[in-house]
Short mmCIF file of C-alpha atoms in Angstrom, two decimals:
data_model
loop_
_atom_site.label_atom_id
_atom_site.label_comp_id
_atom_site.label_asym_id
_atom_site.label_seq_id
_atom_site.Cartn_x
_atom_site.Cartn_y
_atom_site.Cartn_z
CA ILE A 17 -10.70 1.72 -16.33
CA ILE A 18 -9.34 0.04 -13.30
CA PRO A 19 -11.33 -3.70 -13.59
CA TYR A 20 -12.35 -4.34 -10.45
CA GLY A 21 -12.02 -7.91 -10.67
CA GLY A 22 -8.11 -6.96 -11.10
CA GLY A 23 -5.83 -7.95 -14.38
CA MET A 24 -5.26 -6.00 -17.55
CA ALA A 25 -6.47 -2.76 -18.31
CA PRO A 26 -4.69 -1.11 -21.72
CA THR A 27 -4.62 2.87 -21.54
CA MET A 28 -3.14 4.91 -24.28
CA GLY A 29 -0.94 2.21 -25.48
CA TRP A 30 -0.03 1.65 -22.04
CA THR A 31 -0.76 -2.03 -20.32
CA TRP A 32 -1.54 -2.11 -16.45
CA TYR A 33 -2.04 -4.74 -14.23
CA TYR A 34 -4.36 -4.14 -11.73
CA GLU A 35 -4.71 -6.44 -8.22
CA SER A 36 -8.67 -6.90 -7.42
CA LEU A 37 -10.27 -5.23 -4.91
CA GLY A 38 -10.68 -8.52 -2.75
CA ALA A 39 -7.32 -8.82 -2.85
CA VAL A 40 -6.00 -5.69 -1.70
CA LEU A 41 -8.87 -5.23 1.07
CA GLY A 42 -7.31 -9.06 2.25
CA ALA A 43 -4.15 -7.81 2.04
CA TRP A 44 -5.00 -4.97 4.15
CA ALA A 45 -7.61 -7.09 6.47
CA THR A 46 -4.53 -9.55 7.07
CA ILE A 47 -1.90 -6.52 8.19
CA HIS A 48 -4.65 -5.42 10.54
CA ASP A 49 -5.21 -8.97 11.79
CA CYS A 50 -8.96 -8.52 11.02
CA ASP A 51 -11.75 -11.72 10.45
CA ILE A 52 -11.43 -11.90 7.08
CA ALA A 53 -14.75 -14.07 6.75
CA SER A 54 -16.92 -11.38 8.32
CA LYS A 55 -18.06 -7.92 6.88
CA ALA A 56 -20.25 -5.28 8.23
CA LEU A 57 -22.28 -2.49 6.68
CA VAL A 58 -20.97 0.54 8.30
CA GLU A 59 -23.24 3.16 9.19
CA THR A 60 -22.15 7.01 7.92
CA PRO A 61 -23.89 10.05 8.31
CA PHE A 62 -24.04 10.33 4.12
CA GLU A 63 -25.57 7.04 3.04
CA ASN A 64 -27.94 6.28 0.10
CA PRO A 65 -28.67 2.54 0.58
CA GLU A 66 -29.65 2.45 -3.30
CA THR A 67 -26.47 3.53 -4.47
CA PHE A 68 -24.17 3.97 -2.16
CA ALA A 69 -22.64 1.57 1.15
CA CYS A 70 -19.74 1.34 2.99
CA TYR A 71 -18.71 -1.97 4.60
CA GLU A 72 -15.49 -2.96 7.13
CA TYR A 73 -13.90 -6.12 8.30
CA THR A 74 -14.47 -6.51 11.72
CA GLY A 75 -12.51 -7.94 14.58
CA CYS A 76 -9.29 -6.17 13.26
CA THR A 77 -6.83 -6.45 16.52
CA SER A 78 -4.79 -3.73 15.30
CA GLN A 79 -7.86 -1.33 16.49
CA ARG A 80 -7.44 0.34 12.95
CA ARG A 81 -10.48 -0.45 10.23
CA VAL A 82 -10.14 -1.57 6.87
CA MET A 83 -13.43 -0.71 5.44
CA TRP A 84 -14.87 0.65 1.65
CA CYS A 85 -17.32 1.85 -0.19
CA GLU A 86 -19.17 0.94 -3.18
CA TYR A 87 -20.71 3.06 -5.37
CA ASP A 88 -23.14 1.85 -8.11
CA GLY A 89 -22.73 4.22 -11.15
CA ASP A 90 -21.01 5.09 -14.15
CA HIS A 91 -17.42 5.71 -14.30
CA GLY A 92 -16.73 8.91 -13.81
CA ASP A 93 -20.00 9.79 -12.12
CA MET A 94 -20.02 11.28 -8.43
CA PRO A 95 -22.66 10.26 -5.43
CA SER A 96 -25.11 12.86 -5.44
CA ARG A 97 -24.87 15.52 -2.72
CA THR A 98 -21.35 15.52 -2.40
CA VAL A 99 -21.38 12.38 -0.43
CA GLY A 100 -17.91 11.35 -1.38
CA GLN A 101 -16.36 14.16 -0.05
CA HIS A 102 -17.97 14.24 2.92
CA VAL A 103 -17.45 10.24 3.46
CA GLU A 104 -13.90 10.90 2.84
CA MET A 105 -13.86 13.80 6.25
CA TRP A 106 -16.26 11.32 8.00
CA PHE A 107 -13.32 8.60 7.86
CA PHE A 108 -10.11 10.51 8.29
CA ASN A 109 -11.63 12.83 10.95
CA GLN A 110 -12.11 9.71 13.29
CA PHE A 111 -8.41 9.35 13.83
CA ARG A 112 -7.61 13.28 14.74
#
């Protein structure tokens, strides 16, 4: 299991170190010169606000999007109604 806050995650005899989600998103936001103090809820066609929501940093001067989606479920769960796969396609189709 990858720890949300970063740190060590022992797996099958190996120990892996993971950066926190905030550190990774912050690095991407810096690369794209986004306002890291400002994030907005992103409306997608597939949202379920009780368990699934997407956010993005605003004001990116690169005209790119730095966004992430959060799902409130157990490890290995998938959002219902194939939400995960549809959001992936919705996101990537913006750049076709």
